[in-house]
Amino acid sequence: MKISWMNRTDTTLGVKQFLLLKGVSQRLYSEVKQQPQAFYRNEQPITPAAQVAPGDQITVVFPPERPDPQLASSLHPLEVIYEDAHWLVINKPAGLTSVPGPSNRTDTVVNRVKGRLEQAGSENLRPHLVTRLDRFTSGIMLIAKDRLANNYATQQLADRTFHKEYLAIVSGRLTNQHDVITLPLGRRPGEIARAVLTTGQPAQTEYWVEQQTATATVVRVQLQTGRTHQIRAHFAALGHPLLGDQLYGGPMHAGMDRQALHALRIEWFDPFCQQLRKFTAPLPDDMLNYQ
């Protein structure tokens, strides 16, 4: 994979300094420079010790990402919302696991993405899941096809400039039309469910009421932090667990046999095209019934 950048500053920089400013991590830079010829300035080969003057174009040859031989490939289809050389956006159905685990090592999102990349003849065969979803949560997921794209996205997650929006159906009628839940979450030894603990990690969940029925409330949710089961645990702590969420005591409703949670939208800045990317995943049928 070759990527080119122009030095649009008025300062002469070293190759390493220039690439770090462009979002190349220290670790990735160290791997790249081990190649026999990885750097070019204005289409001429240079060494890592070269200087990058204002107006110079630097091209970097990134080494291919070889497949993990322990990771099986799956040819089961994915519902693709968007795809280009660096990104894959999918709509994950409820029931499909994001990553391999003891109960499923051969047909998860990661296995399917690897199979898709192999079929396409990609040189990078190690998928990077930027966002993950619980098995029974449906909705939008972003996969980076290479380490540089993953660096860009994970940095935005750390900076909280990567935006994720969910739709959930909680039991009962919420009193506030808009609120921010700020309860620390942790896990007690031996338990899977998260709980509000004074020793837990800080967690913030912002929500807006979209619709209410006599027994349930549809909420639009944005996460200010990314704790495991955050949405499910926070609403359960309020006394309004999600419909169908047996782990957190949610009531079972006709047509809803899993937690009523859908990753609706994602938004991030794409440095490759210098544009803001926005994508939405349509609601599945079991949640459309409540709209």
mmCIF file of C-alpha atoms in Angstrom:
data_model
loop_
_atom_site.group_PDB
_atom_site.id
_atom_site.type_symbol
_atom_site.label_atom_id
_atom_site.label_comp_id
_atom_site.label_asym_id
_atom_site.label_seq_id
_atom_site.Cartn_x
_atom_site.Cartn_y
_atom_site.Cartn_z
ATOM 1 C CA MET A 1 0.000 0.000 0.000
ATOM 2 C CA LYS A 2 1.359 3.402 -1.040
ATOM 3 C CA ILE A 3 0.202 6.661 0.543
ATOM 4 C CA SER A 4 1.427 10.136 -0.448
ATOM 5 C CA TRP A 5 1.334 13.416 1.462
ATOM 6 C CA MET A 6 2.559 16.904 0.667
ATOM 7 C CA ASN A 7 4.333 19.084 3.200
ATOM 8 C CA ARG A 8 1.963 22.032 3.270
ATOM 9 C CA THR A 9 3.714 23.694 6.201
ATOM 10 C CA ASP A 10 6.406 26.358 5.885
ATOM 11 C CA THR A 11 8.864 24.236 7.883
ATOM 12 C CA THR A 12 11.443 21.657 6.819
ATOM 13 C CA LEU A 13 10.900 18.457 8.778
ATOM 14 C CA GLY A 14 12.555 15.078 9.177
ATOM 15 C CA VAL A 15 10.774 12.114 7.606
ATOM 16 C CA LYS A 16 9.805 10.645 10.969
ATOM 17 C CA GLN A 17 8.565 13.969 12.348
ATOM 18 C CA PHE A 18 6.560 14.617 9.192
ATOM 19 C CA LEU A 19 4.893 11.185 9.263
ATOM 20 C CA LEU A 20 4.064 11.395 12.956
ATOM 21 C CA LEU A 21 2.275 14.662 12.208
ATOM 22 C CA LYS A 22 0.326 12.816 9.520
ATOM 23 C CA GLY A 23 -0.967 10.282 12.024
ATOM 24 C CA VAL A 24 1.491 7.443 11.450
ATOM 25 C CA SER A 25 2.147 5.871 14.859
ATOM 26 C CA GLN A 26 5.648 5.383 16.239
ATOM 27 C CA ARG A 27 5.188 1.616 16.043
ATOM 28 C CA LEU A 28 4.010 1.661 12.437
ATOM 29 C CA TYR A 29 6.836 4.006 11.422
ATOM 30 C CA SER A 30 9.371 1.626 12.988
ATOM 31 C CA GLU A 31 7.964 -1.277 10.958
ATOM 32 C CA VAL A 32 7.886 0.702 7.723
ATOM 33 C CA LYS A 33 11.515 1.851 7.920
ATOM 34 C CA GLN A 34 12.731 -1.761 8.197
ATOM 35 C CA GLN A 35 11.870 -2.250 4.521
ATOM 36 C CA PRO A 36 14.666 -1.899 1.933
ATOM 37 C CA GLN A 37 13.029 1.103 0.256
ATOM 38 C CA ALA A 38 10.011 2.564 1.985
ATOM 39 C CA PHE A 39 10.273 6.350 1.478
ATOM 40 C CA TYR A 40 10.182 8.540 -1.625
ATOM 41 C CA ARG A 41 10.454 12.316 -1.922
ATOM 42 C CA ASN A 42 9.019 13.749 -5.124
ATOM 43 C CA GLU A 43 9.130 10.198 -6.576
ATOM 44 C CA GLN A 44 12.827 9.789 -5.780
ATOM 45 C CA PRO A 45 13.968 7.218 -3.183
ATOM 46 C CA ILE A 46 15.254 8.632 0.104
ATOM 47 C CA THR A 47 16.418 7.321 3.473
ATOM 48 C CA PRO A 48 14.678 7.936 6.831
ATOM 49 C CA ALA A 49 17.351 10.569 7.557
ATOM 50 C CA ALA A 50 16.215 12.795 4.667
ATOM 51 C CA GLN A 51 14.527 16.166 5.105
ATOM 52 C CA VAL A 52 11.064 17.123 3.864
ATOM 53 C CA ALA A 53 10.990 20.713 2.634
ATOM 54 C CA PRO A 54 7.809 22.780 2.211
ATOM 55 C CA GLY A 55 6.057 21.637 -0.963
ATOM 56 C CA ASP A 56 7.768 18.238 -1.048
ATOM 57 C CA GLN A 57 5.610 15.167 -1.648
ATOM 58 C CA ILE A 58 6.436 12.146 0.471
ATOM 59 C CA THR A 59 5.300 8.660 -0.556
ATOM 60 C CA VAL A 60 5.416 5.789 1.920
ATOM 61 C CA VAL A 61 5.245 2.103 1.019
ATOM 62 C CA PHE A 62 3.521 0.271 3.856
ATOM 63 C CA PRO A 63 4.254 -3.444 4.248
ATOM 64 C CA PRO A 64 1.319 -5.791 3.605
ATOM 65 C CA GLU A 65 -0.486 -7.192 6.626
ATOM 66 C CA ARG A 66 -0.246 -10.954 6.415
ATOM 67 C CA PRO A 67 -3.206 -13.085 7.525
ATOM 68 C CA ASP A 68 -3.325 -14.693 10.942
ATOM 69 C CA PRO A 69 -3.052 -18.429 10.186
ATOM 70 C CA GLN A 70 -5.072 -19.196 13.332
ATOM 71 C CA LEU A 71 -8.032 -17.131 12.075
ATOM 72 C CA ALA A 72 -10.469 -19.039 9.881
ATOM 73 C CA SER A 73 -12.038 -17.416 6.819
ATOM 74 C CA SER A 74 -15.798 -17.387 6.387
ATOM 75 C CA LEU A 75 -17.566 -16.828 3.083
ATOM 76 C CA HIS A 76 -20.932 -16.072 4.659
ATOM 77 C CA PRO A 77 -22.176 -12.700 3.392
ATOM 78 C CA LEU A 78 -22.032 -9.320 5.111
ATOM 79 C CA GLU A 79 -24.565 -6.519 4.691
ATOM 80 C CA VAL A 80 -22.254 -3.817 3.349
ATOM 81 C CA ILE A 81 -23.256 -0.173 3.746
ATOM 82 C CA TYR A 82 -20.038 1.336 2.365
ATOM 83 C CA GLU A 83 -16.634 0.132 1.241
ATOM 84 C CA ASP A 84 -13.464 1.668 -0.189
ATOM 85 C CA ALA A 85 -9.730 0.888 -0.105
ATOM 86 C CA HIS A 86 -9.423 1.666 3.625
ATOM 87 C CA TRP A 87 -12.851 1.255 5.227
ATOM 88 C CA LEU A 88 -15.686 -1.249 5.429
ATOM 89 C CA VAL A 89 -19.001 -0.250 7.022
ATOM 90 C CA ILE A 90 -21.490 -3.041 7.694
ATOM 91 C CA ASN A 91 -24.900 -3.588 9.268
ATOM 92 C CA LYS A 92 -24.455 -6.465 11.712
ATOM 93 C CA PRO A 93 -27.515 -8.609 12.415
ATOM 94 C CA ALA A 94 -28.383 -9.556 15.973
ATOM 95 C CA GLY A 95 -26.964 -12.992 16.762
ATOM 96 C CA LEU A 96 -23.684 -12.581 14.858
ATOM 97 C CA THR A 97 -20.623 -12.359 17.125
ATOM 98 C CA SER A 98 -18.076 -9.618 16.435
ATOM 99 C CA VAL A 99 -14.870 -11.538 17.235
ATOM 100 C CA PRO A 100 -13.978 -15.220 17.641
ATOM 101 C CA GLY A 101 -14.383 -16.737 21.087
ATOM 102 C CA PRO A 102 -14.798 -20.115 22.773
ATOM 103 C CA SER A 103 -18.354 -20.553 21.450
ATOM 104 C CA ASN A 104 -17.632 -19.491 17.862
ATOM 105 C CA ARG A 105 -14.222 -19.349 16.207
ATOM 106 C CA THR A 106 -15.179 -19.749 12.553
ATOM 107 C CA ASP A 107 -18.106 -17.491 11.642
ATOM 108 C CA THR A 108 -17.913 -14.049 13.258
ATOM 109 C CA VAL A 109 -17.676 -10.574 11.752
ATOM 110 C CA VAL A 110 -13.869 -10.874 11.742
ATOM 111 C CA ASN A 111 -13.970 -14.264 9.986
ATOM 112 C CA ARG A 112 -16.376 -12.919 7.346
ATOM 113 C CA VAL A 113 -14.310 -9.790 6.723
ATOM 114 C CA LYS A 114 -11.165 -11.877 6.294
ATOM 115 C CA GLY A 115 -12.958 -14.074 3.750
ATOM 116 C CA ARG A 116 -14.198 -10.990 1.898
ATOM 117 C CA LEU A 117 -10.713 -9.465 1.759
ATOM 118 C CA GLU A 118 -9.226 -12.717 0.486
ATOM 119 C CA GLN A 119 -11.835 -12.959 -2.268
ATOM 120 C CA ALA A 120 -11.066 -9.369 -3.299
ATOM 121 C CA GLY A 121 -7.335 -10.085 -3.512
ATOM 122 C CA SER A 122 -6.437 -7.535 -0.835
ATOM 123 C CA GLU A 123 -2.808 -7.280 0.237
ATOM 124 C CA ASN A 124 -3.876 -6.480 3.810
ATOM 125 C CA LEU A 125 -5.593 -9.464 5.389
ATOM 126 C CA ARG A 126 -5.847 -8.529 9.071
ATOM 127 C CA PRO A 127 -9.181 -6.791 9.705
ATOM 128 C CA HIS A 128 -9.249 -4.125 12.423
ATOM 129 C CA LEU A 129 -12.610 -3.708 14.167
ATOM 130 C CA VAL A 130 -12.881 -0.035 15.048
ATOM 131 C CA THR A 131 -16.263 -0.527 16.721
ATOM 132 C CA ARG A 132 -17.595 -3.734 18.246
ATOM 133 C CA LEU A 133 -21.094 -4.808 19.181
ATOM 134 C CA ASP A 134 -22.401 -7.427 21.578
ATOM 135 C CA ARG A 135 -23.645 -10.582 19.897
ATOM 136 C CA PHE A 136 -27.341 -9.720 20.212
ATOM 137 C CA THR A 137 -26.951 -5.998 19.461
ATOM 138 C CA SER A 138 -27.638 -5.138 15.830
ATOM 139 C CA GLY A 139 -26.378 -2.268 13.736
ATOM 140 C CA ILE A 140 -23.535 -0.373 12.200
ATOM 141 C CA MET A 141 -19.897 -1.373 12.558
ATOM 142 C CA LEU A 142 -16.720 0.137 11.136
ATOM 143 C CA ILE A 143 -13.797 -2.035 10.076
ATOM 144 C CA ALA A 144 -10.423 -0.563 9.101
ATOM 145 C CA LYS A 145 -8.719 -2.504 6.310
ATOM 146 C CA ASP A 146 -5.196 -1.425 7.237
ATOM 147 C CA ARG A 147 -3.167 -0.275 10.235
ATOM 148 C CA LEU A 148 -2.993 3.340 9.146
ATOM 149 C CA ALA A 149 -6.776 3.603 8.871
ATOM 150 C CA ASN A 150 -7.071 1.902 12.253
ATOM 151 C CA ASN A 151 -4.606 4.416 13.742
ATOM 152 C CA TYR A 152 -6.717 7.305 12.470
ATOM 153 C CA ALA A 153 -9.994 5.901 13.796
ATOM 154 C CA THR A 154 -8.728 4.753 17.202
ATOM 155 C CA GLN A 155 -7.136 8.154 17.792
ATOM 156 C CA GLN A 156 -10.492 9.808 17.136
ATOM 157 C CA LEU A 157 -12.133 7.379 19.555
ATOM 158 C CA ALA A 158 -9.556 8.360 22.176
ATOM 159 C CA ASP A 159 -10.113 12.062 21.452
ATOM 160 C CA ARG A 160 -13.915 11.555 21.540
ATOM 161 C CA THR A 161 -14.283 13.029 18.064
ATOM 162 C CA PHE A 162 -15.620 9.721 16.700
ATOM 163 C CA HIS A 163 -19.399 9.812 17.176
ATOM 164 C CA LYS A 164 -21.663 6.799 17.701
ATOM 165 C CA GLU A 165 -25.422 6.903 18.070
ATOM 166 C CA TYR A 166 -27.727 4.095 19.179
ATOM 167 C CA LEU A 167 -31.443 3.446 19.365
ATOM 168 C CA ALA A 168 -32.737 1.503 22.350
ATOM 169 C CA ILE A 169 -36.156 0.502 23.652
ATOM 170 C CA VAL A 170 -36.307 0.557 27.434
ATOM 171 C CA SER A 171 -39.036 -0.732 29.705
ATOM 172 C CA GLY A 172 -41.396 1.720 31.336
ATOM 173 C CA ARG A 173 -41.767 5.447 30.775
ATOM 174 C CA LEU A 174 -38.761 7.674 31.374
ATOM 175 C CA THR A 175 -39.525 10.890 33.242
ATOM 176 C CA ASN A 176 -36.878 13.093 31.616
ATOM 177 C CA GLN A 177 -37.034 13.740 27.878
ATOM 178 C CA HIS A 178 -33.289 14.313 27.847
ATOM 179 C CA ASP A 179 -30.620 13.448 30.403
ATOM 180 C CA VAL A 180 -27.017 12.376 30.912
ATOM 181 C CA ILE A 181 -26.456 9.278 33.038
ATOM 182 C CA THR A 182 -23.156 9.577 34.923
ATOM 183 C CA LEU A 183 -22.811 6.403 36.980
ATOM 184 C CA PRO A 184 -19.495 4.518 37.324
ATOM 185 C CA LEU A 185 -19.592 0.963 35.997
ATOM 186 C CA GLY A 186 -17.647 -2.101 37.031
ATOM 187 C CA ARG A 187 -17.923 -5.861 37.304
ATOM 188 C CA ARG A 188 -18.214 -7.919 40.451
ATOM 189 C CA PRO A 189 -15.990 -11.031 40.564
ATOM 190 C CA GLY A 190 -17.555 -13.985 38.809
ATOM 191 C CA GLU A 191 -20.332 -11.994 37.139
ATOM 192 C CA ILE A 192 -20.810 -11.103 33.466
ATOM 193 C CA ALA A 193 -23.201 -8.195 33.994
ATOM 194 C CA ARG A 194 -21.832 -4.738 34.761
ATOM 195 C CA ALA A 195 -23.102 -2.845 37.775
ATOM 196 C CA VAL A 196 -22.919 0.627 39.257
ATOM 197 C CA LEU A 197 -19.947 0.507 41.641
ATOM 198 C CA THR A 198 -18.160 3.291 43.477
ATOM 199 C CA THR A 199 -14.912 1.614 42.400
ATOM 200 C CA GLY A 200 -16.070 1.381 38.766
ATOM 201 C CA GLN A 201 -14.846 3.329 35.737
ATOM 202 C CA PRO A 202 -16.453 6.684 34.896
ATOM 203 C CA ALA A 203 -19.252 6.281 32.340
ATOM 204 C CA GLN A 204 -21.499 8.827 30.626
ATOM 205 C CA THR A 205 -24.593 8.000 28.581
ATOM 206 C CA GLU A 206 -26.635 10.804 27.024
ATOM 207 C CA TYR A 207 -30.151 10.089 25.804
ATOM 208 C CA TRP A 208 -33.152 11.727 24.184
ATOM 209 C CA VAL A 209 -36.688 10.294 24.292
ATOM 210 C CA GLU A 210 -37.939 9.680 20.759
ATOM 211 C CA GLN A 211 -41.246 7.945 21.451
ATOM 212 C CA GLN A 212 -43.224 6.470 24.346
ATOM 213 C CA THR A 213 -45.931 3.861 24.734
ATOM 214 C CA ALA A 214 -47.772 2.803 27.852
ATOM 215 C CA THR A 215 -45.050 0.289 28.747
ATOM 216 C CA ALA A 216 -41.871 1.292 26.889
ATOM 217 C CA THR A 217 -39.734 4.241 25.775
ATOM 218 C CA VAL A 218 -37.713 4.551 22.578
ATOM 219 C CA VAL A 219 -34.509 6.498 23.224
ATOM 220 C CA ARG A 220 -31.728 7.830 21.030
ATOM 221 C CA VAL A 221 -28.406 7.398 22.802
ATOM 222 C CA GLN A 222 -24.895 8.821 22.469
ATOM 223 C CA LEU A 223 -21.988 7.432 24.452
ATOM 224 C CA GLN A 224 -19.462 9.829 25.925
ATOM 225 C CA THR A 225 -17.449 6.831 27.132
ATOM 226 C CA GLY A 226 -17.234 3.267 25.848
ATOM 227 C CA ARG A 227 -17.655 0.835 28.742
ATOM 228 C CA THR A 228 -18.764 -2.766 28.260
ATOM 229 C CA HIS A 229 -22.587 -3.061 28.341
ATOM 230 C CA GLN A 230 -22.743 0.654 29.142
ATOM 231 C CA ILE A 231 -26.181 1.392 27.690
ATOM 232 C CA ARG A 232 -27.683 -1.810 29.053
ATOM 233 C CA ALA A 233 -26.209 -1.357 32.535
ATOM 234 C CA HIS A 234 -27.051 2.342 32.824
ATOM 235 C CA PHE A 235 -30.720 1.985 31.956
ATOM 236 C CA ALA A 236 -31.008 -1.073 34.188
ATOM 237 C CA ALA A 237 -29.570 1.024 37.020
ATOM 238 C CA LEU A 238 -32.331 3.590 36.429
ATOM 239 C CA GLY A 239 -34.929 0.857 36.783
ATOM 240 C CA HIS A 240 -35.627 0.787 33.039
ATOM 241 C CA PRO A 241 -33.757 -2.213 31.566
ATOM 242 C CA LEU A 242 -33.927 -2.732 27.809
ATOM 243 C CA LEU A 243 -36.728 -4.867 26.447
ATOM 244 C CA GLY A 244 -35.603 -8.446 25.933
ATOM 245 C CA ASP A 245 -32.391 -7.987 27.965
ATOM 246 C CA GLN A 246 -32.527 -11.053 30.216
ATOM 247 C CA LEU A 247 -29.060 -10.426 31.668
ATOM 248 C CA TYR A 248 -30.186 -7.096 33.134
ATOM 249 C CA GLY A 249 -33.751 -8.070 34.025
ATOM 250 C CA GLY A 250 -35.458 -6.644 30.956
ATOM 251 C CA PRO A 251 -39.020 -7.835 30.300
ATOM 252 C CA MET A 252 -39.665 -10.157 27.372
ATOM 253 C CA HIS A 253 -42.042 -8.750 24.754
ATOM 254 C CA ALA A 254 -43.636 -10.439 21.766
ATOM 255 C CA GLY A 255 -41.267 -10.269 18.796
ATOM 256 C CA MET A 256 -38.293 -9.094 20.893
ATOM 257 C CA ASP A 257 -36.173 -12.060 21.974
ATOM 258 C CA ARG A 258 -32.902 -10.128 22.422
ATOM 259 C CA GLN A 259 -31.862 -6.795 23.941
ATOM 260 C CA ALA A 260 -33.607 -3.993 22.039
ATOM 261 C CA LEU A 261 -30.435 -2.149 21.075
ATOM 262 C CA HIS A 262 -29.306 -1.024 17.618
ATOM 263 C CA ALA A 263 -26.160 0.885 16.623
ATOM 264 C CA LEU A 264 -27.783 3.491 14.397
ATOM 265 C CA ARG A 265 -25.125 5.934 13.157
ATOM 266 C CA ILE A 266 -21.401 6.575 13.098
ATOM 267 C CA GLU A 267 -19.521 9.727 12.133
ATOM 268 C CA TRP A 268 -15.777 10.288 11.859
ATOM 269 C CA PHE A 269 -13.261 12.345 9.915
ATOM 270 C CA ASP A 270 -11.597 10.444 7.070
ATOM 271 C CA PRO A 271 -8.033 11.765 6.631
ATOM 272 C CA PHE A 272 -7.617 9.884 3.340
ATOM 273 C CA CYS A 273 -10.196 12.065 1.585
ATOM 274 C CA GLN A 274 -10.312 14.945 4.076
ATOM 275 C CA GLN A 275 -14.066 14.513 4.532
ATOM 276 C CA LEU A 276 -16.486 13.847 7.358
ATOM 277 C CA ARG A 277 -17.985 10.381 6.944
ATOM 278 C CA LYS A 278 -21.560 9.732 8.124
ATOM 279 C CA PHE A 279 -23.410 6.428 7.803
ATOM 280 C CA THR A 280 -26.681 5.017 9.134
ATOM 281 C CA ALA A 281 -27.847 1.410 9.517
ATOM 282 C CA PRO A 282 -31.578 0.772 9.018
ATOM 283 C CA LEU A 283 -33.517 -0.653 11.949
ATOM 284 C CA PRO A 284 -34.211 -4.402 11.935
ATOM 285 C CA ASP A 285 -37.803 -5.618 11.790
ATOM 286 C CA ASP A 286 -38.029 -6.506 15.496
ATOM 287 C CA MET A 287 -37.353 -2.875 16.457
ATOM 288 C CA LEU A 288 -39.363 -1.328 13.621
ATOM 289 C CA ASN A 289 -42.462 -2.689 15.314
ATOM 290 C CA TYR A 290 -42.006 -0.089 18.040
ATOM 291 C CA GLN A 291 -41.663 2.913 15.716
#
